[in-house]
Coordinates of C-alpha atoms and ligand atoms in Angstrom, one line a residue:
X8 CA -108.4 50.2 -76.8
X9 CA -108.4 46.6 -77.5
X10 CA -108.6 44.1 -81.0
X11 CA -111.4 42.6 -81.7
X12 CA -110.9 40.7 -85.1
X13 CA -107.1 40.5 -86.2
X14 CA -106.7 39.0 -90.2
X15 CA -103.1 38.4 -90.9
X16 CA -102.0 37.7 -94.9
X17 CA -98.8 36.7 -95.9
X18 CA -96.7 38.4 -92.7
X19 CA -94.1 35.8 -92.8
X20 CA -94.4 32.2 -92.2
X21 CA -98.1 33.2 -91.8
X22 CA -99.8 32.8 -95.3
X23 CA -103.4 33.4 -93.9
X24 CA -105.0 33.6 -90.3
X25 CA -108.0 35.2 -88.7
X26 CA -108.2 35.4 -85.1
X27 CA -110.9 36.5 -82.7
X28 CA -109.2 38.2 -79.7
X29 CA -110.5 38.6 -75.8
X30 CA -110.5 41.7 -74.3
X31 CA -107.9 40.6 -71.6
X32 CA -105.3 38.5 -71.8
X33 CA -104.7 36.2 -74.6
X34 CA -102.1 33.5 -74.7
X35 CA -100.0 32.4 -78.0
X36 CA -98.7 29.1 -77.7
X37 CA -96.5 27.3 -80.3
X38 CA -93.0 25.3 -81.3
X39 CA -89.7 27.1 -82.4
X40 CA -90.1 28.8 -85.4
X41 CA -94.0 28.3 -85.5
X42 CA -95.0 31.9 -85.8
X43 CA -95.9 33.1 -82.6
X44 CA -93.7 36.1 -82.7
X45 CA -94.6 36.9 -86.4
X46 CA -98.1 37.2 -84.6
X47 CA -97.1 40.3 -82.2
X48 CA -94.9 41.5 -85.0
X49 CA -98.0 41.6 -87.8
X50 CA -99.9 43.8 -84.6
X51 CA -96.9 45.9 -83.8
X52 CA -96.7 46.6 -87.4
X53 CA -100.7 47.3 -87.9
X54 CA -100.3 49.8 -85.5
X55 CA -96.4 51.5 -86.4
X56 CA -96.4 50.6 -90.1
X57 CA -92.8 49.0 -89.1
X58 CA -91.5 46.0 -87.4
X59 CA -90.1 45.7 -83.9
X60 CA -87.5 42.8 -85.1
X61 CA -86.5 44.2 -88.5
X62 CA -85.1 47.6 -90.4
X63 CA -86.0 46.0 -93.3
X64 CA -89.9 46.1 -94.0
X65 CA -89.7 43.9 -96.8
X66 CA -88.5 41.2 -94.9
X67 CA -91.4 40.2 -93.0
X68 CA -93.5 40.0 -96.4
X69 CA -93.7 35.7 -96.8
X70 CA -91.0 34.7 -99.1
X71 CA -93.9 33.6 -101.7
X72 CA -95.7 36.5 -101.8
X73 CA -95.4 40.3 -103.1
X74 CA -97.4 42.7 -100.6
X75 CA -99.1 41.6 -96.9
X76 CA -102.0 42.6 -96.0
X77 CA -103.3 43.2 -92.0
X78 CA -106.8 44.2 -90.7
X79 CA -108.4 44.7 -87.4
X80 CA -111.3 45.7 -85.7
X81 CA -111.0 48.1 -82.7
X82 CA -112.7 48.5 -79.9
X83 CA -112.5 51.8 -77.6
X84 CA -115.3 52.5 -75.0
X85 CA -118.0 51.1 -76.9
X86 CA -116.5 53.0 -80.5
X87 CA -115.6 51.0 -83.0
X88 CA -112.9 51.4 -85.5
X89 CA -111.2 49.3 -88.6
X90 CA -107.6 49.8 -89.3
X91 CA -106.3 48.0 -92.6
X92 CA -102.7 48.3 -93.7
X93 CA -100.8 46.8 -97.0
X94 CA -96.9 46.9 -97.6
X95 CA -95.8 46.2 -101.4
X96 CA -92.3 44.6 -101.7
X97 CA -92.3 47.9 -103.8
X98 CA -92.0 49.5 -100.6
X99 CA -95.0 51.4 -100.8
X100 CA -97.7 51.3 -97.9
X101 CA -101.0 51.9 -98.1
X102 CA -102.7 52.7 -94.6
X103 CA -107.0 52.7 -94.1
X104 CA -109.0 54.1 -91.0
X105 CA -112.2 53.4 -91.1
X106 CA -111.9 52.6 -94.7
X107 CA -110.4 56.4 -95.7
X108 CA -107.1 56.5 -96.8
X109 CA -104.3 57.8 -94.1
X110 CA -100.8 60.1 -95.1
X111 CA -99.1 59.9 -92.0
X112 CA -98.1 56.9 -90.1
X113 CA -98.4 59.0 -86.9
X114 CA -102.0 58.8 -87.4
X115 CA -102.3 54.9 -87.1
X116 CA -99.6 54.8 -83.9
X117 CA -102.4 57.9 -82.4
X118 CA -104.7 55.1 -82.9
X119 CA -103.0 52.1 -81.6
X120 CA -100.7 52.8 -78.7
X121 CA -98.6 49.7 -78.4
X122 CA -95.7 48.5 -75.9
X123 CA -93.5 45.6 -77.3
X124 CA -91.6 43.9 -74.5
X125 CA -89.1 41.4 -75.9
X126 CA -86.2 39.9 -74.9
X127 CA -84.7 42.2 -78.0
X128 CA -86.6 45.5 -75.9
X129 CA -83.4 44.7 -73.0
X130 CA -81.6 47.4 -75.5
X131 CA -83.7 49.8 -73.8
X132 CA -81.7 49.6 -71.5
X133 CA -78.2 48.2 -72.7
X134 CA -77.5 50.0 -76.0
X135 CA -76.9 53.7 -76.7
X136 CA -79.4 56.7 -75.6
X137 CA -81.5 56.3 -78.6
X138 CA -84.4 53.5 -77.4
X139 CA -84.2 55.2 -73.7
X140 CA -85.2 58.6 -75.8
X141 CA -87.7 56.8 -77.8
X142 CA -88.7 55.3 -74.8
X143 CA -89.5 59.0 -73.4
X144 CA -90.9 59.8 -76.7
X145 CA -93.5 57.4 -76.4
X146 CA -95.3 58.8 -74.0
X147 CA -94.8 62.3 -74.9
X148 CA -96.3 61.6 -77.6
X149 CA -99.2 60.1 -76.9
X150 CA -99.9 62.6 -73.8
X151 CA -99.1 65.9 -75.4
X152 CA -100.5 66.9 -78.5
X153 CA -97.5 69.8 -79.4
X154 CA -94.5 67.1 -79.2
X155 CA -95.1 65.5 -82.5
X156 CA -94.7 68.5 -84.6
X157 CA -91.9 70.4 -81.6
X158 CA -89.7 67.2 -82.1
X159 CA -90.1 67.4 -85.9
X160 CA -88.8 70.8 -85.9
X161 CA -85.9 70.2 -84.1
X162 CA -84.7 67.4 -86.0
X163 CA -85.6 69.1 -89.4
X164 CA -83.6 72.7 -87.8
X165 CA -81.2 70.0 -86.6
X166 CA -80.2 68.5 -89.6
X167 CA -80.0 72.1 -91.3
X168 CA -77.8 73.2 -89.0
X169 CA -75.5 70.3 -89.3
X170 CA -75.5 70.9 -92.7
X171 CA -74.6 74.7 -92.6
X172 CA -71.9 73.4 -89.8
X173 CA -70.0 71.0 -92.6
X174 CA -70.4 73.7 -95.1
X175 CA -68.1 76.4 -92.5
X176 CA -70.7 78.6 -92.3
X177 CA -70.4 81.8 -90.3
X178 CA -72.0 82.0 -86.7
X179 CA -74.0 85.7 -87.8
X180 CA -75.9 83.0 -90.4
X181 CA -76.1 79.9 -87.9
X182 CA -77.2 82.2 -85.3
X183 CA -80.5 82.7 -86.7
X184 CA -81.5 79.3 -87.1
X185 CA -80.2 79.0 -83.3
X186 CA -83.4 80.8 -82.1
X187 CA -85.9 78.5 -83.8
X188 CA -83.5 75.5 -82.5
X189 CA -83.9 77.2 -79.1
X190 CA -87.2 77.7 -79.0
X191 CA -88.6 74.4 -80.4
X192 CA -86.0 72.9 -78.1
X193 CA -87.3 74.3 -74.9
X194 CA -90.9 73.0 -76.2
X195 CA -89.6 69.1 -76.4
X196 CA -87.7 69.4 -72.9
X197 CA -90.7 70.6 -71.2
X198 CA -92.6 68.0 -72.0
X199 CA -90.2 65.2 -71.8
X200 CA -89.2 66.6 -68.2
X201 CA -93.0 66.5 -67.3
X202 CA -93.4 63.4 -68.8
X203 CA -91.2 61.3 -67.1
X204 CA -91.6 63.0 -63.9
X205 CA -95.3 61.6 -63.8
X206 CA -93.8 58.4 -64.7
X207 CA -91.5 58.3 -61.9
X208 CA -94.4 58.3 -59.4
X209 CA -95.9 55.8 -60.7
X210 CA -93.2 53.8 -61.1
X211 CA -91.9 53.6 -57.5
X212 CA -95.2 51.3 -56.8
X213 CA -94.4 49.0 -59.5
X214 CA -90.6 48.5 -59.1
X215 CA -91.2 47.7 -55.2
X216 CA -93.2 45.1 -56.4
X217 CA -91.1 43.8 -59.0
X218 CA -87.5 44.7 -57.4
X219 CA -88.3 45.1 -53.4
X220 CA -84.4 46.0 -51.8
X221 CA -83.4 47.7 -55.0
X222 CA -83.3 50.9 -54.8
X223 CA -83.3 52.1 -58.7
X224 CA -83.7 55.3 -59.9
X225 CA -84.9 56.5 -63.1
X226 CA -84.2 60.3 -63.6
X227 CA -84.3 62.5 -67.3
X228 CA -81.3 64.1 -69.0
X229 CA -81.8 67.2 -71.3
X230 CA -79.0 66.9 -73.5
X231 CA -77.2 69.7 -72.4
X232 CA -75.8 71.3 -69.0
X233 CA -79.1 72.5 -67.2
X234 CA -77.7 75.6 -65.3
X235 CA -76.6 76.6 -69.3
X236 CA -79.1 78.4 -71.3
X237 CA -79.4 76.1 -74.6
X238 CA -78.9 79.7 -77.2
X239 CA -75.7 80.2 -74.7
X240 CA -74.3 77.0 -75.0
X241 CA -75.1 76.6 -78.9
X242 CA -73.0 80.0 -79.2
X243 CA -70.3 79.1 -76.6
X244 CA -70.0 75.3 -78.8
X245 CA -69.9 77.0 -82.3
X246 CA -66.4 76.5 -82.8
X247 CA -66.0 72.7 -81.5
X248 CA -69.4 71.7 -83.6
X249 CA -67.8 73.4 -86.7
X250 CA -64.6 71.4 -86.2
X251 CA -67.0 68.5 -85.5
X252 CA -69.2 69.1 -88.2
X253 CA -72.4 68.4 -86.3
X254 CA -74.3 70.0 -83.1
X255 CA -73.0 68.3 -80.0
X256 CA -75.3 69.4 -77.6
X257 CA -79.4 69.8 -77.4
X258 CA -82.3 67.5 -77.4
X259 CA -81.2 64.8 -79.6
X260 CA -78.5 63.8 -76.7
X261 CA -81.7 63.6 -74.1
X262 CA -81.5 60.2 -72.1
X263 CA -82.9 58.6 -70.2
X264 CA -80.8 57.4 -66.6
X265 CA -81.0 54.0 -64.4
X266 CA -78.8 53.7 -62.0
X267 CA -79.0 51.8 -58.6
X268 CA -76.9 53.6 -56.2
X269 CA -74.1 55.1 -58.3
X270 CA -73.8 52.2 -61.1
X271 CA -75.6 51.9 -64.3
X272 CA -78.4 49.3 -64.0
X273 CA -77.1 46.7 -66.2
X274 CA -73.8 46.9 -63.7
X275 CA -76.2 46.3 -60.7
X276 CA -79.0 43.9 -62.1
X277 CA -79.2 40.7 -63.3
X278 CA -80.9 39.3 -66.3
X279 CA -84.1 38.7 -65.0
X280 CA -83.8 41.5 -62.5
X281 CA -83.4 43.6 -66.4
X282 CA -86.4 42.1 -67.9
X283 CA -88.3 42.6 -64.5
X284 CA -87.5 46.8 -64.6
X285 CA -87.8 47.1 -68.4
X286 CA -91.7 45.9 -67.5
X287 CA -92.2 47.9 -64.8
X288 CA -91.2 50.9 -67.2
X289 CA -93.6 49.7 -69.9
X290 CA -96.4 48.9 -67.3
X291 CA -95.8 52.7 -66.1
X292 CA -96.0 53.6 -69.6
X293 CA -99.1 51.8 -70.2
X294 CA -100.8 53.0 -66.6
X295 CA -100.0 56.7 -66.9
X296 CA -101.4 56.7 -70.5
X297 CA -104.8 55.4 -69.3
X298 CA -104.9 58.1 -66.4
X299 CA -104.1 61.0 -68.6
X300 CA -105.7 60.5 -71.7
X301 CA -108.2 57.8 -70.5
X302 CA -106.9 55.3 -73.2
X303 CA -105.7 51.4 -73.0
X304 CA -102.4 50.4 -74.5
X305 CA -102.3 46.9 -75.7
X306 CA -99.4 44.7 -74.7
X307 CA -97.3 42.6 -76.7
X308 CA -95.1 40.6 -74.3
X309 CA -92.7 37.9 -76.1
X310 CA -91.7 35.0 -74.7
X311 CA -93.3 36.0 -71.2
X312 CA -91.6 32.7 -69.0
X313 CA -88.1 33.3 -69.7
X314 CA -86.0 34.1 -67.7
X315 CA -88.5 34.7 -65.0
X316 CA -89.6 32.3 -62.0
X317 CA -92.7 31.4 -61.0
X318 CA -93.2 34.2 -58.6
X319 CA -92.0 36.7 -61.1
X320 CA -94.3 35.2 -63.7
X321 CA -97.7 35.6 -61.5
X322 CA -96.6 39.1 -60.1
X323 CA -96.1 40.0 -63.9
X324 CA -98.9 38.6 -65.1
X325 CA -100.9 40.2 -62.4
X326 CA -99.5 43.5 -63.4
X327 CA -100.1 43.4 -66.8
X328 CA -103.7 42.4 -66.0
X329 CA -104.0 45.4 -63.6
X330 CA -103.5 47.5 -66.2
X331 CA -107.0 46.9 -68.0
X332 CA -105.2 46.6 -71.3
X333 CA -105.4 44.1 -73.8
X334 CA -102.2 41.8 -73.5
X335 CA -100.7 39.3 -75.8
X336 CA -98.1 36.7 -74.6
X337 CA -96.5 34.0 -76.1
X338 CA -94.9 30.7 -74.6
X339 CA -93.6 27.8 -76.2
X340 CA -95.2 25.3 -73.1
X341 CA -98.9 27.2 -72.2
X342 CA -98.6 25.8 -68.8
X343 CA -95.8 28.3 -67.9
X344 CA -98.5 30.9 -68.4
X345 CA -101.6 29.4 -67.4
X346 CA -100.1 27.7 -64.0
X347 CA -99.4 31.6 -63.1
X348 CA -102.9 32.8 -63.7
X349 CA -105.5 32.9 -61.3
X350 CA -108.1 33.1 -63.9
X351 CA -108.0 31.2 -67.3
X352 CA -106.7 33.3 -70.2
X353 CA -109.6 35.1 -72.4
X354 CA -108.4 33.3 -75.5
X355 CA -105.8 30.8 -76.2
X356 CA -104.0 30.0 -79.4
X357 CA -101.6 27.3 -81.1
X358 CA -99.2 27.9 -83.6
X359 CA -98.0 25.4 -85.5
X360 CA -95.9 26.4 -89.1
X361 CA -98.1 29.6 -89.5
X362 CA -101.3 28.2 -89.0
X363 CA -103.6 29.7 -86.1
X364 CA -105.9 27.3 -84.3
X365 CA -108.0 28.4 -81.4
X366 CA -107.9 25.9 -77.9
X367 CA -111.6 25.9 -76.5
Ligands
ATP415 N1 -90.5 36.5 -94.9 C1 -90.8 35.3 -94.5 N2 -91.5 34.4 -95.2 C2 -91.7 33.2 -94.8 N3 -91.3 32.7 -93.6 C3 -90.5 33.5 -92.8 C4 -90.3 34.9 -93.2 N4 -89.5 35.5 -92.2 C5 -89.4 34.5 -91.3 N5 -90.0 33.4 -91.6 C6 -90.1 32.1 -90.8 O1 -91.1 32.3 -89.9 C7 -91.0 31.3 -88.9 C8 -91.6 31.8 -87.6 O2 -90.7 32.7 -86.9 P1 -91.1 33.2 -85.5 O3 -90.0 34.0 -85.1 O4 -92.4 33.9 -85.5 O5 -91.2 31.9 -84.6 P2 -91.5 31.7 -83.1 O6 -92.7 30.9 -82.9 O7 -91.6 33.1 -82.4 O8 -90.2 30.9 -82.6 P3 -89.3 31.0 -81.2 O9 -90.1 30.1 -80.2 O10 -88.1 30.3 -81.6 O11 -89.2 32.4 -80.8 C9 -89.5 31.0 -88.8 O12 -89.3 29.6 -89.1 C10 -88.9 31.8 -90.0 O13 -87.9 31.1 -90.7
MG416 MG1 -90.3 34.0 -81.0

């Protein structure tokens, strides 16, 4: 999967800007506050219908203007597709494939599997279990065609539950809910466990690259005790989750561990050491994707240099270009980038206060 043709419209500082894109790696080089993340934001949001930096949608519409507008021609083994999207400040969205009208936003991310790493995407591994699980997600996603709707029900039986929970329902009522919960819960570990198991193997390769002497090691958490049967425990927790008001236990606690040795990564690692692991995962990611289901993620990897030296830089660069997939880095000096290459860049741009220009 790669861009062919990106037009951005009004996505922040960027009033208008049409870009044609190389299939490998392609450079984005600018000022402070010239645009060049608004750039991998407008393609993150083409392909999630949300931004990576930002709850708030609206925000990255140009102050100026009321609705954005992105397009972009695909490219997947010789197919081509066009993927169009338009946010109102209204808040409505209006997402085209091909020029027919899409419901779900699920359908555009099926399309256009994307891997942000910013300095922001540290949070992976810093903040609470929720981008770890998302992390997980991902890829079971993309690799399974039943976790979508399993992981729906669960959070739709979830939230039920909860509700029934606050309102001091009885167990005999709960209890039948519980079996659904059980069953669709199973259904979302499965795959999750298998998911990142297959990640793990391929990680090892990339992290004794990136990390040699560290001995880190990424393993998946259900959510609840595994030698406890999930209906068991949901039963055994009634009265604590009534008192709670919520469910304490179950798929929506799954996490994802890093530890070296016995301490959490960001105990054991240093910054750079951080960012170095967080791309390893995401390269994984982005390998095990194309083995599995034979398709190319496209890379969107802010502010590449910092944080990183020279060695780091080309061993990164050299595993992002291993990958096959289309990548996007930006840099505020192009020489940090191109002084790491071994080959020139496929296509190199300056920002400068929104506006795109193309370096031949
Ligand atoms: N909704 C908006 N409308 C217009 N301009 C905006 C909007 N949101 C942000 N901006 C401006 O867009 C500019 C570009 O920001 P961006 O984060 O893309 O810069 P950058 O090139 O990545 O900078 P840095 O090197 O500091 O990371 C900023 O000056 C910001 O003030
Ligand atoms: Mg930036």
């Amino acid at each position: 999967m790669s861009l062919t043709r990106l037009h951005i419209d009004s996505f922040r500082n960027i009033t208008s800007a049409q870009l044609q894109l190389g299939d490998g790696l392609n450079l984005i080089y600018g000022q402070n506050g010239s645009g060049k993340t608004s750039i991998l934001e407008a393609i993150y949001f083409l392909g999630m219908g949300r931004s990576f930096r930002s709850h708030l949608s609206q925000r990255v519409i140009n102050n100026q203007q009321d609705q954005l507008t992105l397009f972009a021609n695909l490219e997947q083994q010789q197919q081509q597709a066009k993927v169009g999207l338009r946010r109102f400040r209204s808040g409505e969205i209006e997402v085209k494939i091909n020029g027919d009208k899409v419901k779900r936003l699920s359908t555009l991310a099926e399309t256009l599997p994307i891997q942000v790493i910013t300095p922001e995407s540290f949070s992976l591994l810093f903040e609470g279990p929720k981008s770890r699980r998302q992390f997980i997600d991902w890829g079971a996603f993309h690799t399974d065609k039943n976790f979508y709707s399993a992981w729906a029900n669960v959070r739709r039986i979830l939230k039920h539950r909860n509700q029934m929970l606050k309102n001091e329902t009885p167990y005999q009522q709960i209890q039948f809910w519980d079996k659904e919960l059980v069953r669709y819960a199973e259904m979302v570990t499965q795959i999750r466990k298998q998911y990142v198991g297959s990640l793990n193997e391929l990680l090892k390769g990339i992290i004794e690259e990136f990390l040699p002497q560290v001995d880190v090691k990424v393993s998946f958490t259900r959510g609840w005790d595994s030698k406890t049967h999930y209906h068991e425990l949901l039963q055994a927790q009634y009265l604590r989750d009534l008192a709670a008001g919520h469910t304490a236990s179950g798929p929506h606690k799954a996490d994802l561990r890093l530890r070296v040795g016995t301490l959490p990564v960001q105990d054991a690692l240093s910054r750079g050491q951080l960012k170095l692991l967080v791309c390893a995962l995401r390269i994984a990611q982005g390998k095990l994707l194309k083995q599995q289901i034979n398709k190319n993620s496209i890379y969107l990897v802010d502010d590449l240099p910092s944080e990183l030296d020279a060695r780091h830089r080309q061993l990164l660069l050299q595993q992002l270009s291993d990958t096959g997939a289309q990548v996007f880095v930006t840099a505020i000096e192009p020489a940090a980038i191109i002084d790491s290459l071994n080959t020139p860049p496929a296509k190199v741009f300056h920002v400068e206060q929104g506006r795109v220009t193309v370096i031949e």
